[in-house]
Short mmCIF file of C-alpha atoms in Angstrom, two decimals:
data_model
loop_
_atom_site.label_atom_id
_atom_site.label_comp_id
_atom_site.label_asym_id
_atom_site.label_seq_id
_atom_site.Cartn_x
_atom_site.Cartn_y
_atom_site.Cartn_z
CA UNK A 1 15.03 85.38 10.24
CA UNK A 2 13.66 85.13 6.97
CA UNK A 3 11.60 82.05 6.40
CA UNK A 4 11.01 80.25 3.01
CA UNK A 5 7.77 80.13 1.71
CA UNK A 6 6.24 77.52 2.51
CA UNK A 7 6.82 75.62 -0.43
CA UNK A 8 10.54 76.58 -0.84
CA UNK A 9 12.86 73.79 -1.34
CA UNK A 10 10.32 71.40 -1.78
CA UNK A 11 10.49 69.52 -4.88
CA UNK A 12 7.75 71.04 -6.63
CA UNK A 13 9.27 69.63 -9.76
CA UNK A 14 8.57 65.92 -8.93
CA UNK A 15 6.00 63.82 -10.62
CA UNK A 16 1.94 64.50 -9.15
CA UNK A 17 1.07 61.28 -8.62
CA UNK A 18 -1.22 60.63 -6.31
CA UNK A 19 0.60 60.36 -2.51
CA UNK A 20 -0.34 57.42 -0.17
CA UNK A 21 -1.73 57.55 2.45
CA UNK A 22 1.48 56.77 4.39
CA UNK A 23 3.22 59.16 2.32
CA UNK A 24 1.19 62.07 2.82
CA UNK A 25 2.26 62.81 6.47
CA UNK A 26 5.96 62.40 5.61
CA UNK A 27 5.51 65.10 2.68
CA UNK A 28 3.74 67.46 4.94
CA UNK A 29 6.38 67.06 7.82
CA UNK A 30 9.24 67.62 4.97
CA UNK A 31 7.32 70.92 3.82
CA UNK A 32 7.01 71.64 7.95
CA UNK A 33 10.83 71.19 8.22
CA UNK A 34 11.66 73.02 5.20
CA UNK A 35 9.74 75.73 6.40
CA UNK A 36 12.08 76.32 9.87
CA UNK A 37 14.65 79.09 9.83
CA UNK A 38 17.97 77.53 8.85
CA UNK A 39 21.69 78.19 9.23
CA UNK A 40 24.64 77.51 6.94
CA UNK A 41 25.46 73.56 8.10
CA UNK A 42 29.21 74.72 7.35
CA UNK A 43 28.80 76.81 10.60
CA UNK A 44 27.21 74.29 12.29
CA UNK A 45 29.74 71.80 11.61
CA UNK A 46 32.72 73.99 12.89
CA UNK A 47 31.08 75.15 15.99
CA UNK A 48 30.25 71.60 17.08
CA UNK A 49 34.09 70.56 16.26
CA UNK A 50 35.39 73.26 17.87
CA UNK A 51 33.95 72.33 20.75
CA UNK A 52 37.16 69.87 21.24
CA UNK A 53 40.05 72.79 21.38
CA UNK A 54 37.85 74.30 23.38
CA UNK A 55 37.22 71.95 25.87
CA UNK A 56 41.38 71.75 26.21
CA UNK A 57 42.03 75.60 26.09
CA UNK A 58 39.60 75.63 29.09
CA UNK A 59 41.33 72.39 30.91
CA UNK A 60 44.68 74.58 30.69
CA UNK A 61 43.52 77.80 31.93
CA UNK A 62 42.12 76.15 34.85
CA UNK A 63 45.35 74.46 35.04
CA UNK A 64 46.89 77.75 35.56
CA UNK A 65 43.86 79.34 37.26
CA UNK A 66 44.21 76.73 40.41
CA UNK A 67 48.18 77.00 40.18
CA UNK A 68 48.70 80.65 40.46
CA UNK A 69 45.81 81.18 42.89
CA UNK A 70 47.56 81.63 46.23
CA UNK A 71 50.11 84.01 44.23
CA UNK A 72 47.84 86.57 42.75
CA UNK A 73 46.79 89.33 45.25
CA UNK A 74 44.98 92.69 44.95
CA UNK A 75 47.70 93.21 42.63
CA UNK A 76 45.60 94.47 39.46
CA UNK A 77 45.44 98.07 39.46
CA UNK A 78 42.03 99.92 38.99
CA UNK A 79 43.16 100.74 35.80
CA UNK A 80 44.21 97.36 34.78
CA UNK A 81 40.51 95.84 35.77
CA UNK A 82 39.21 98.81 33.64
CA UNK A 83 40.64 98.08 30.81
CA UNK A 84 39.72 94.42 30.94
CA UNK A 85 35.99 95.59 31.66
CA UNK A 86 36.41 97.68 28.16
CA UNK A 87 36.94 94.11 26.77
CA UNK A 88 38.07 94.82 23.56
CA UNK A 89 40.98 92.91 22.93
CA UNK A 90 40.92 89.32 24.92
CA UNK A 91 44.26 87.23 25.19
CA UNK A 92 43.69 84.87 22.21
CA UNK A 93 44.53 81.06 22.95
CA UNK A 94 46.52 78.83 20.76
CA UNK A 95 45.47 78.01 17.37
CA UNK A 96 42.74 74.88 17.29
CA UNK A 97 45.38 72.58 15.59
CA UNK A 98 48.22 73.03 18.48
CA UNK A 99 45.44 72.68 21.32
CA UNK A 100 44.44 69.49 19.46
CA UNK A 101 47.71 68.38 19.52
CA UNK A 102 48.28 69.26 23.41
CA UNK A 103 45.69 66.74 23.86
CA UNK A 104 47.19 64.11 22.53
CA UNK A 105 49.62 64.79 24.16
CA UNK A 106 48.19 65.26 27.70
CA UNK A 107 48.56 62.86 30.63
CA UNK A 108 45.29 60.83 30.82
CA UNK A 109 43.69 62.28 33.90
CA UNK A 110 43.57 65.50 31.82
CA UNK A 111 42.93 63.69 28.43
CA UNK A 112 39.78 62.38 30.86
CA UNK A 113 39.02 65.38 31.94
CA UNK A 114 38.25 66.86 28.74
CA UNK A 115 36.86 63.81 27.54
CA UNK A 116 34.11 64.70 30.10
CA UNK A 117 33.93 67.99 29.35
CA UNK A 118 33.12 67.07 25.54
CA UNK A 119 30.61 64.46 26.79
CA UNK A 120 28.81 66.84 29.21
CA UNK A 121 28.33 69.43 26.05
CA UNK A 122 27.30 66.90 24.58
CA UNK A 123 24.48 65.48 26.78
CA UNK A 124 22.99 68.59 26.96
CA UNK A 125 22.88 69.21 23.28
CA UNK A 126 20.96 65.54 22.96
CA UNK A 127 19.02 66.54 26.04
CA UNK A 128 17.35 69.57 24.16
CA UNK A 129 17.57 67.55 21.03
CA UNK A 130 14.56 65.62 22.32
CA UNK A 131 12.73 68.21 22.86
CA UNK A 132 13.15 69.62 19.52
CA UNK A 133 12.12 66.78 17.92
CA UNK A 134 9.42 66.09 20.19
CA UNK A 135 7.63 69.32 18.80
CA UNK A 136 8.59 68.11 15.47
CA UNK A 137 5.43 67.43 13.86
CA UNK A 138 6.87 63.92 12.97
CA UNK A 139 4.01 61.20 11.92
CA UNK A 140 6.73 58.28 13.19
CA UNK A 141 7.46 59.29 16.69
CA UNK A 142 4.72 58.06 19.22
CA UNK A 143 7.17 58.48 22.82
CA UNK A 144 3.98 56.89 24.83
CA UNK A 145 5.24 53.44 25.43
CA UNK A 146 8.62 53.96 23.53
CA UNK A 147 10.55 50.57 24.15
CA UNK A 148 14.64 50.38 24.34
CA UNK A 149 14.84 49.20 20.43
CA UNK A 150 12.54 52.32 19.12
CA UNK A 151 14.78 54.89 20.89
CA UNK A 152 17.54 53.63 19.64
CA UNK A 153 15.64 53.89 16.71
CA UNK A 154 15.01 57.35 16.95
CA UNK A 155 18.93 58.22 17.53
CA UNK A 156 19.63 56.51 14.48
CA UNK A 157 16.90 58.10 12.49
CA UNK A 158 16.05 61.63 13.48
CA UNK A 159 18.35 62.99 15.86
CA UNK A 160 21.17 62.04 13.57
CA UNK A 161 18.91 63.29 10.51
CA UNK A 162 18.52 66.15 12.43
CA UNK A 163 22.39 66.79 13.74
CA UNK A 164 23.85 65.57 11.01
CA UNK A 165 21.72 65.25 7.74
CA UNK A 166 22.60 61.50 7.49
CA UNK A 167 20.98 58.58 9.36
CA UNK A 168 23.34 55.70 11.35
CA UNK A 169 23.96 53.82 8.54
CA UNK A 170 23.69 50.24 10.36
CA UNK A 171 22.41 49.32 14.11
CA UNK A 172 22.82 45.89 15.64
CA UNK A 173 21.77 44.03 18.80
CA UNK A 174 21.23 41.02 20.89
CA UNK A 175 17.67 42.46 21.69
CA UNK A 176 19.25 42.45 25.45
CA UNK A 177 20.58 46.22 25.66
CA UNK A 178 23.73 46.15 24.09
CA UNK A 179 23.10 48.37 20.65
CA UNK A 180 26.10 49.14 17.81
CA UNK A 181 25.46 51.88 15.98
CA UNK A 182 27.69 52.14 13.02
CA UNK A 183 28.27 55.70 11.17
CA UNK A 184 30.44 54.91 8.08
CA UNK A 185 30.60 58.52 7.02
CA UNK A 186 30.74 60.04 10.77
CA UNK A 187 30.14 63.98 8.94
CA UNK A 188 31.87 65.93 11.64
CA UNK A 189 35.27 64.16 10.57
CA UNK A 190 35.04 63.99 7.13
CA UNK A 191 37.16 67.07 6.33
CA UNK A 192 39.73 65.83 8.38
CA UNK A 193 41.89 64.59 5.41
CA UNK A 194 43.16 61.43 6.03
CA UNK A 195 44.06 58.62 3.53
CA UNK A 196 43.45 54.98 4.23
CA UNK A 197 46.90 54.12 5.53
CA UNK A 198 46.82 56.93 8.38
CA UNK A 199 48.90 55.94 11.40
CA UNK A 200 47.66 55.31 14.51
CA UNK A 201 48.67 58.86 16.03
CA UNK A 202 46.63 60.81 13.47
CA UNK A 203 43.19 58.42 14.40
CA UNK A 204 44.06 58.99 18.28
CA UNK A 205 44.40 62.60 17.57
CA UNK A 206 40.72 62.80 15.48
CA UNK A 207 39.15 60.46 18.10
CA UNK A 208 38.56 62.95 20.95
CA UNK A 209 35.85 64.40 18.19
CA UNK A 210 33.50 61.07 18.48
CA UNK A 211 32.71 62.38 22.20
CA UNK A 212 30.55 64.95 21.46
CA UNK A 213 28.22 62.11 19.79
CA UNK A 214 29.22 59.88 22.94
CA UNK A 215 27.59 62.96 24.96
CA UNK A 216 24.15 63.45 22.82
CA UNK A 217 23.73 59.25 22.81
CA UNK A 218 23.69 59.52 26.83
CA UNK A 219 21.55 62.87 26.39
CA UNK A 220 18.72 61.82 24.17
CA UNK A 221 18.68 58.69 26.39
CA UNK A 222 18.51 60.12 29.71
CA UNK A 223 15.65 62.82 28.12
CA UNK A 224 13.67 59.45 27.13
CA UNK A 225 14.29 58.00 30.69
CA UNK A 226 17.01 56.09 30.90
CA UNK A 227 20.05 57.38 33.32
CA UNK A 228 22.87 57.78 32.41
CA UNK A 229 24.47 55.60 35.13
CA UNK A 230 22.71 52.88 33.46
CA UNK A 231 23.95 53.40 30.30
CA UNK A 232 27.62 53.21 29.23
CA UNK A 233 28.63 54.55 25.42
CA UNK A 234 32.01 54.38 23.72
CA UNK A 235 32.99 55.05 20.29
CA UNK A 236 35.40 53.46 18.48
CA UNK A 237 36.75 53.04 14.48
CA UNK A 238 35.79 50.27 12.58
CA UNK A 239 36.96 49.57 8.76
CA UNK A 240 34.40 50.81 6.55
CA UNK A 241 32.67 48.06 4.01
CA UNK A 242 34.32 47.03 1.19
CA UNK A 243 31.66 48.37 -0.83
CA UNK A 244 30.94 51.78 0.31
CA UNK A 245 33.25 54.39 -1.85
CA UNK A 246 36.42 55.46 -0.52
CA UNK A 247 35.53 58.71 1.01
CA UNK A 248 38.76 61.63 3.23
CA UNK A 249 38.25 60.07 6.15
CA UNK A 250 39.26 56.23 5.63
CA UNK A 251 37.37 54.95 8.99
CA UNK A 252 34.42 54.84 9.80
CA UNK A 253 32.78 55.03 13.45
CA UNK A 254 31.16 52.46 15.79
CA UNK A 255 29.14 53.75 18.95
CA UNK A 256 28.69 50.81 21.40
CA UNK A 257 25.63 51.51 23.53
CA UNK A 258 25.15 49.03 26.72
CA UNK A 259 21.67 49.93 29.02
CA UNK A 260 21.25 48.32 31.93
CA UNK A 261 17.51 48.34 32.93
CA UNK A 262 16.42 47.29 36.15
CA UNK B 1 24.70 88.62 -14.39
CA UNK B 2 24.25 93.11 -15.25
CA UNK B 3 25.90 94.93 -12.61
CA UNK B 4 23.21 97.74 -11.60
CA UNK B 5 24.80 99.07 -8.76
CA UNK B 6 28.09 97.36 -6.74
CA UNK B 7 25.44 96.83 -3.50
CA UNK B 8 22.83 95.59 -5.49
CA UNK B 9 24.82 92.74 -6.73
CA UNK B 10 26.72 92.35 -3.50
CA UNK B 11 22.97 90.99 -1.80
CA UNK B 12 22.38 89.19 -5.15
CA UNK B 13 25.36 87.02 -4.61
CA UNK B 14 24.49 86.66 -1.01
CA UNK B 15 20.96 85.53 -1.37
CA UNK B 16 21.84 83.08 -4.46
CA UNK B 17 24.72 81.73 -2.47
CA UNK B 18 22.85 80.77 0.50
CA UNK B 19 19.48 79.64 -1.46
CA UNK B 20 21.71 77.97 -4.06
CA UNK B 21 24.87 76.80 -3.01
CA UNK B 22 24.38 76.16 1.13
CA UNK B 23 23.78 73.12 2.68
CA UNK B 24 21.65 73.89 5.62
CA UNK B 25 20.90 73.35 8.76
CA UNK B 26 17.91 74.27 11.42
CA UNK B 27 18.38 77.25 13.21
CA UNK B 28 17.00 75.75 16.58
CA UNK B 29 19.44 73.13 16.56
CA UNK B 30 22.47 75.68 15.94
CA UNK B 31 20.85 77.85 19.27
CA UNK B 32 21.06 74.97 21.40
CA UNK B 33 24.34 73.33 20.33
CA UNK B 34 25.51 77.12 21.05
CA UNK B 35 23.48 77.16 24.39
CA UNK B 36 25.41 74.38 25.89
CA UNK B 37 28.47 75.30 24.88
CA UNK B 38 28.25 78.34 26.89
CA UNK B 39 26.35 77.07 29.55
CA UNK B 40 29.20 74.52 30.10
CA UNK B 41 31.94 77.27 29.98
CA UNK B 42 29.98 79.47 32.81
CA UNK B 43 30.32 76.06 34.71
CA UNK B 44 33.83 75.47 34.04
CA UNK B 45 35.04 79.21 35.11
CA UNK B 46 31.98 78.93 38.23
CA UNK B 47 30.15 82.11 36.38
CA UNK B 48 33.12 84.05 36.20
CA UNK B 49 31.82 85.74 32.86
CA UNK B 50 34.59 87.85 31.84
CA UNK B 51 36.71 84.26 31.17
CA UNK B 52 33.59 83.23 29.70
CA UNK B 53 33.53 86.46 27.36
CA UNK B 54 37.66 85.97 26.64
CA UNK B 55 37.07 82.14 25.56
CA UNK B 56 33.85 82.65 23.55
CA UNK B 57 35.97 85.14 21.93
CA UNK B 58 39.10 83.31 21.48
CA UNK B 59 37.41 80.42 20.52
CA UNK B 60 35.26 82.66 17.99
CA UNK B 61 38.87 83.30 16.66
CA UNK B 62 39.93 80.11 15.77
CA UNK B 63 36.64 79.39 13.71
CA UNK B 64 36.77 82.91 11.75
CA UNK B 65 40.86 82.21 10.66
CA UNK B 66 39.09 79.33 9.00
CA UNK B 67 35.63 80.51 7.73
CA UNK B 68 36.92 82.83 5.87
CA UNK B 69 38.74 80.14 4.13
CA UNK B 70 34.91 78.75 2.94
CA UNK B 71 33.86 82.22 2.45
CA UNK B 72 36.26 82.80 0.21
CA UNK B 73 35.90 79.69 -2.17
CA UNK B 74 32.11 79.90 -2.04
CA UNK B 75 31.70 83.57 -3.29
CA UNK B 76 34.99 84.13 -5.17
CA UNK B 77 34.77 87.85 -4.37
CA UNK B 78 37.77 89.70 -4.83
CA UNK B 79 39.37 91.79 -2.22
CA UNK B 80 37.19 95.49 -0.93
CA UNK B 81 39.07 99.02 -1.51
CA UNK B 82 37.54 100.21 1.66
CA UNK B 83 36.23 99.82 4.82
CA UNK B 84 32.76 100.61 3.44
CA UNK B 85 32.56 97.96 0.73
CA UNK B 86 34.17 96.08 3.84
CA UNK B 87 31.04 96.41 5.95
CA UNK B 88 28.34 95.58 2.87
CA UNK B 89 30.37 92.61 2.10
CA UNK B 90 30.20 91.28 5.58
CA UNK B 91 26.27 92.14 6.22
CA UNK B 92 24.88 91.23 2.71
CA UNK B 93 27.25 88.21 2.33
CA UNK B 94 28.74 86.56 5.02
CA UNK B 95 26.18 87.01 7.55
CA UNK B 96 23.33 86.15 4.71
CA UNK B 97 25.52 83.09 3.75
CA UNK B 98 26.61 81.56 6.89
CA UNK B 99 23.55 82.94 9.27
CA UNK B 100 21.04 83.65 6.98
CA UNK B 101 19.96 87.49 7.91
CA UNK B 102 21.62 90.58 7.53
CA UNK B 103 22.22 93.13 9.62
CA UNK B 104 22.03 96.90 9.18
CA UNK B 105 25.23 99.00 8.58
CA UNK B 106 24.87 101.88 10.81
CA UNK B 107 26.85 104.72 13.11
CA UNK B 108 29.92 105.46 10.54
CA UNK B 109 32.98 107.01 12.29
CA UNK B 110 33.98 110.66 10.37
CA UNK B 111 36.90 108.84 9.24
CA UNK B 112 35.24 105.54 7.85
CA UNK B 113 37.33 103.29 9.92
CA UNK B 114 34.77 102.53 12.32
CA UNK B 115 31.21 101.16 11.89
CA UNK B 116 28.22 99.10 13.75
CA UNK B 117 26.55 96.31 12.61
CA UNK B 118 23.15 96.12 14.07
CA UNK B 119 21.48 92.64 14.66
CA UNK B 120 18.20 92.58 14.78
CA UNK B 121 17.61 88.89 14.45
CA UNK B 122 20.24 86.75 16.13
CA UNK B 123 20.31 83.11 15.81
CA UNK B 124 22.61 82.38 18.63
CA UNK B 125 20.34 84.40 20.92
CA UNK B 126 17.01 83.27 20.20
CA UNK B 127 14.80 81.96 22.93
CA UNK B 128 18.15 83.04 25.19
CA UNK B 129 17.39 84.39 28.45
CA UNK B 130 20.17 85.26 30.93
CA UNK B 131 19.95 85.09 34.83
CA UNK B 132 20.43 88.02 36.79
CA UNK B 133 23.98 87.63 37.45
CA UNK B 134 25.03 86.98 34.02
CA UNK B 135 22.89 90.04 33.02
CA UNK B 136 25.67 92.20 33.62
CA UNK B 137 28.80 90.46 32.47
CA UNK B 138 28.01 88.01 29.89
CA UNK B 139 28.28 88.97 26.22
CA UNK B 140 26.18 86.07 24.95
CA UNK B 141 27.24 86.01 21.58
CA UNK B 142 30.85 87.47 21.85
CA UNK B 143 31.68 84.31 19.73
CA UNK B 144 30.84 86.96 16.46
CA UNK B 145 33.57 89.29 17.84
CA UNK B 146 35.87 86.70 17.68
CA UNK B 147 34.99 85.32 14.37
CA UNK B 148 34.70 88.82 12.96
CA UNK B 149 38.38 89.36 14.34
CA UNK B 150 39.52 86.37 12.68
CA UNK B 151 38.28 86.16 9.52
CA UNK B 152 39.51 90.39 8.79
CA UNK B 153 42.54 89.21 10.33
CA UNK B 154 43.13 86.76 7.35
CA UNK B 155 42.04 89.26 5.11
CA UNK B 156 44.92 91.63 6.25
CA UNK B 157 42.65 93.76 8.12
CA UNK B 158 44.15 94.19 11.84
CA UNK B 159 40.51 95.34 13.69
CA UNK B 160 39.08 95.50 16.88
CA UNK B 161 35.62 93.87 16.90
CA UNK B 162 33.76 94.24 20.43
CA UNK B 163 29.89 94.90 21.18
CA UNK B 164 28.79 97.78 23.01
CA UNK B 165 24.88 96.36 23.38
CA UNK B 166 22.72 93.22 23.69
CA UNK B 167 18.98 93.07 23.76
CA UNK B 168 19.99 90.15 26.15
CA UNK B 169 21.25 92.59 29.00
CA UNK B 170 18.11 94.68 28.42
CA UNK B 171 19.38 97.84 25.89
CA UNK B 172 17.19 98.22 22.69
CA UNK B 173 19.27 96.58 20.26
CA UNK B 174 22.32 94.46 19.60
CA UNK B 175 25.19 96.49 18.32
CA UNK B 176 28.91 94.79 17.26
CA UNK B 177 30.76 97.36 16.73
CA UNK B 178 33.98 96.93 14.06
CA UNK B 179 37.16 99.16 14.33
CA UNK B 180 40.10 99.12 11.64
CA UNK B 181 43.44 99.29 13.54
CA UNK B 182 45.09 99.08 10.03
CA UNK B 183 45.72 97.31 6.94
CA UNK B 184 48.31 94.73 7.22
CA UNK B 185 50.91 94.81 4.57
CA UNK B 186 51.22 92.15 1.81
CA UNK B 187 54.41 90.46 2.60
CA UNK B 188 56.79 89.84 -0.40
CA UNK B 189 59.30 87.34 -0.06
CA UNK B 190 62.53 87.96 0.23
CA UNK B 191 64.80 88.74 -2.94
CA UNK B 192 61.84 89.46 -5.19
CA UNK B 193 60.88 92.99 -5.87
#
């Protein structure tokens, strides 16, 4: 991959004043960062929601797979497994949009199902996460005697700054392990364009695409040593403030984090 | 903007697109995310790889009937005459845009229906290595194929997109391999001539 120069993207342009000393790391980690190979965040964003038809296309084959398993025999012909070996033209499944809507319109032990699916994608995307951002270069992350509040902390700040070039826009708690963490402008659902007065069938229908994040919460966790039986995560919709600007998506997101620790 | 030479100007829109117009993301981060989404499907089929290669690709589908949609509005490039401007659109733009390198154009069919695109960086590959078993099935990144497939699809080109090596399973190089089945017809609607 090509790399930038150093320098590229960096906003040479701004005013050389004299950086702090505080400051000085931060600049050098943003010139680190800029530095990295990149991709086109476009790509990234429909890769990690496509995830969710996906994770249903896969429920239904296997569906099928256990159904039809005491049918099938040595029936495919040498030629048949051939031509599958050539592998150029693979049975396509639905379009995204209807396997979307086949969730929604599953029972819930398959809704669940793929629910976990999404959630186990997503744990190890947080899991690696970590370790990404443990080789980071970053002045602000010391994980030697990282407490609960600062690893929150660190979901909010940089592993959503890295996922999702945003941070959590607001975290709460009652300093006893229960953590909000409240996205207002959730970026993998933005493009889905719905107005303020969407019904309740379109939100259940865009809500199976909060798991993924449900996934790399319990991921970045566990990496940082907390297990995920300890730890329970849901996401939910809350009504975004009155004074943030109306944005596609009318809702924004709440992840509810509870950790038990012994 | 002069046009020197159509090619020329073909990897000047590329490069200014993706240095100018492209939000970005790090590469690393797009590996892994890929990483466990195929790690979960080998789990899901228990390492039955040609289901893994069949979803990757379907699923590859889906995204590339919608890419192209983005590719589209961010270059405003009108439609190629031929399956060669075809291939130097898709190497010097779309991969440049969306993946950031660009891969060589290579082993032309007599007929110019069939070419190779030759990756010598992949970004959905890097730091991959595959167990022994998956060695031999497993096209890691059939995910292009399918994207390739769907985006030439909207584009009313009907082709056959498949790769016939991976440095993954050991062969010196990682060639996708593009064939044009044929151009799909412009559909006019009915009562208009």
């Amino acid at each position: 991959m090509e790399k930038p120069s150093a320098t590229g993207g960096n906003p040479s342009s701004a005013p050389k004043q004299e950086l702090t000393e505080q400051q000085k790391p931060q600049h050098q980690l943003q010139i680190f960062q800029n530095s990295l190979p990149k991709v086109s965040q476009i790509v990234y964003m429909m890769l990690l929601n496509e995830v969710v038809p996906l994770s249903v296309a896969v429920e239904e084959k296997r569906d099928d797979f256990s159904s039809k398993l005491e049918e099938e025999s040595d029936e495919v012909t040498q030629t048949e497994e051939q031509l599958q070996r050539l592998h150029i033209n693979p049975p396509l499944d639905s379009p995204s949009h209807q396997l979307c809507r086949n969730l929604y319109e599953a029972d819930e032990e398959k809704h669940n199902r793929v629910l976990d699916r999404l959630r186990s994608i997503g744990f190890q995307i947080g899991n690696k996460v970590t370790q990404l951002l443990v080789f980071s270069n970053n002045p602000n992350l010391q994980f030697k005697d990282m407490d609960l509040l600062s690893v929150m902390k660190f979901i909010c700040r940089d592993v959503w700054k890295q996922m999702f070039n945003k941070q959590v826009d607001n975290l709460k708690t009652n300093h006893r392990g229960i953590f909000y963490l409240f996205d207002y402008e959730y970026p993998p659902i933005q493009s889905f364009g719905l107005d303020s007065e969407s019904s309740e069938k379109e939100l259940q229908m865009v809500k199976p695409f909060l798991e993924v994040a449900v996934g790399v919460i319990k991921g970045v966790l566990a990496s940082l040593g907390y297990n995920s039986e300890d730890v329970i995560c849901l996401a939910s919709y809350v009504d975004r403030p009155e004074e943030k600007p109306k944005t596609s998506f009318g809702k924004g997101v709440s992840f509810h984090v509870q950790v038990t620790v012994q | 903007m002069s046009m020197s030479t159509p090619s020329k100007s073909l990897k000047v829109i590329g490069d200014d697109t993706w240095k100018n117009k492209t939000e970005k993301v790090n590469a690393e981060l797009f590996t892994l995310t890929y990483g466990a989404i195929v790690s979960q499907l080998c789990a899901d089929y228990d390492r039955d790889f040609q289901k893994v290669n069949n979803q990757l690709y379907s699923m590859g589908y889906n995204i590339g009937v919608r890419l192209i949609e983005d590719f589209l509005a961010r270059t405003a490039l009108p439609r190629c005459e031929n399956m060669v401007k075809t291939s130097e659109m898709i190497s010097k733009c779309a991969f440049k845009i969306f993946l950031n390198m660009s891969p060589q154009v290579a082993n032309w069919s007599p007929e110019k229906d069939t070419f190779s695109l030759i990756l010598d960086e992949n970004p959905l590959s890097d730091f991959v290595e595959l167990p022994m078993d998956a060695m031999k099935q497993l096209w890691y990144s059939n995910v292009l194929s399918g994207v390739l497939k769907g985006s030439l699809e909207m584009v009313q080109l009907d082709c056959d997109v498949w790769f016939v090596s991976d440095v993954l399973k050991g062969d010196p190089q990682t060639e996708l391999r593009i064939k044009l089945n044929k151009v799909l017809k412009d559909e006019i609607p009915i009562g208009e001539d």
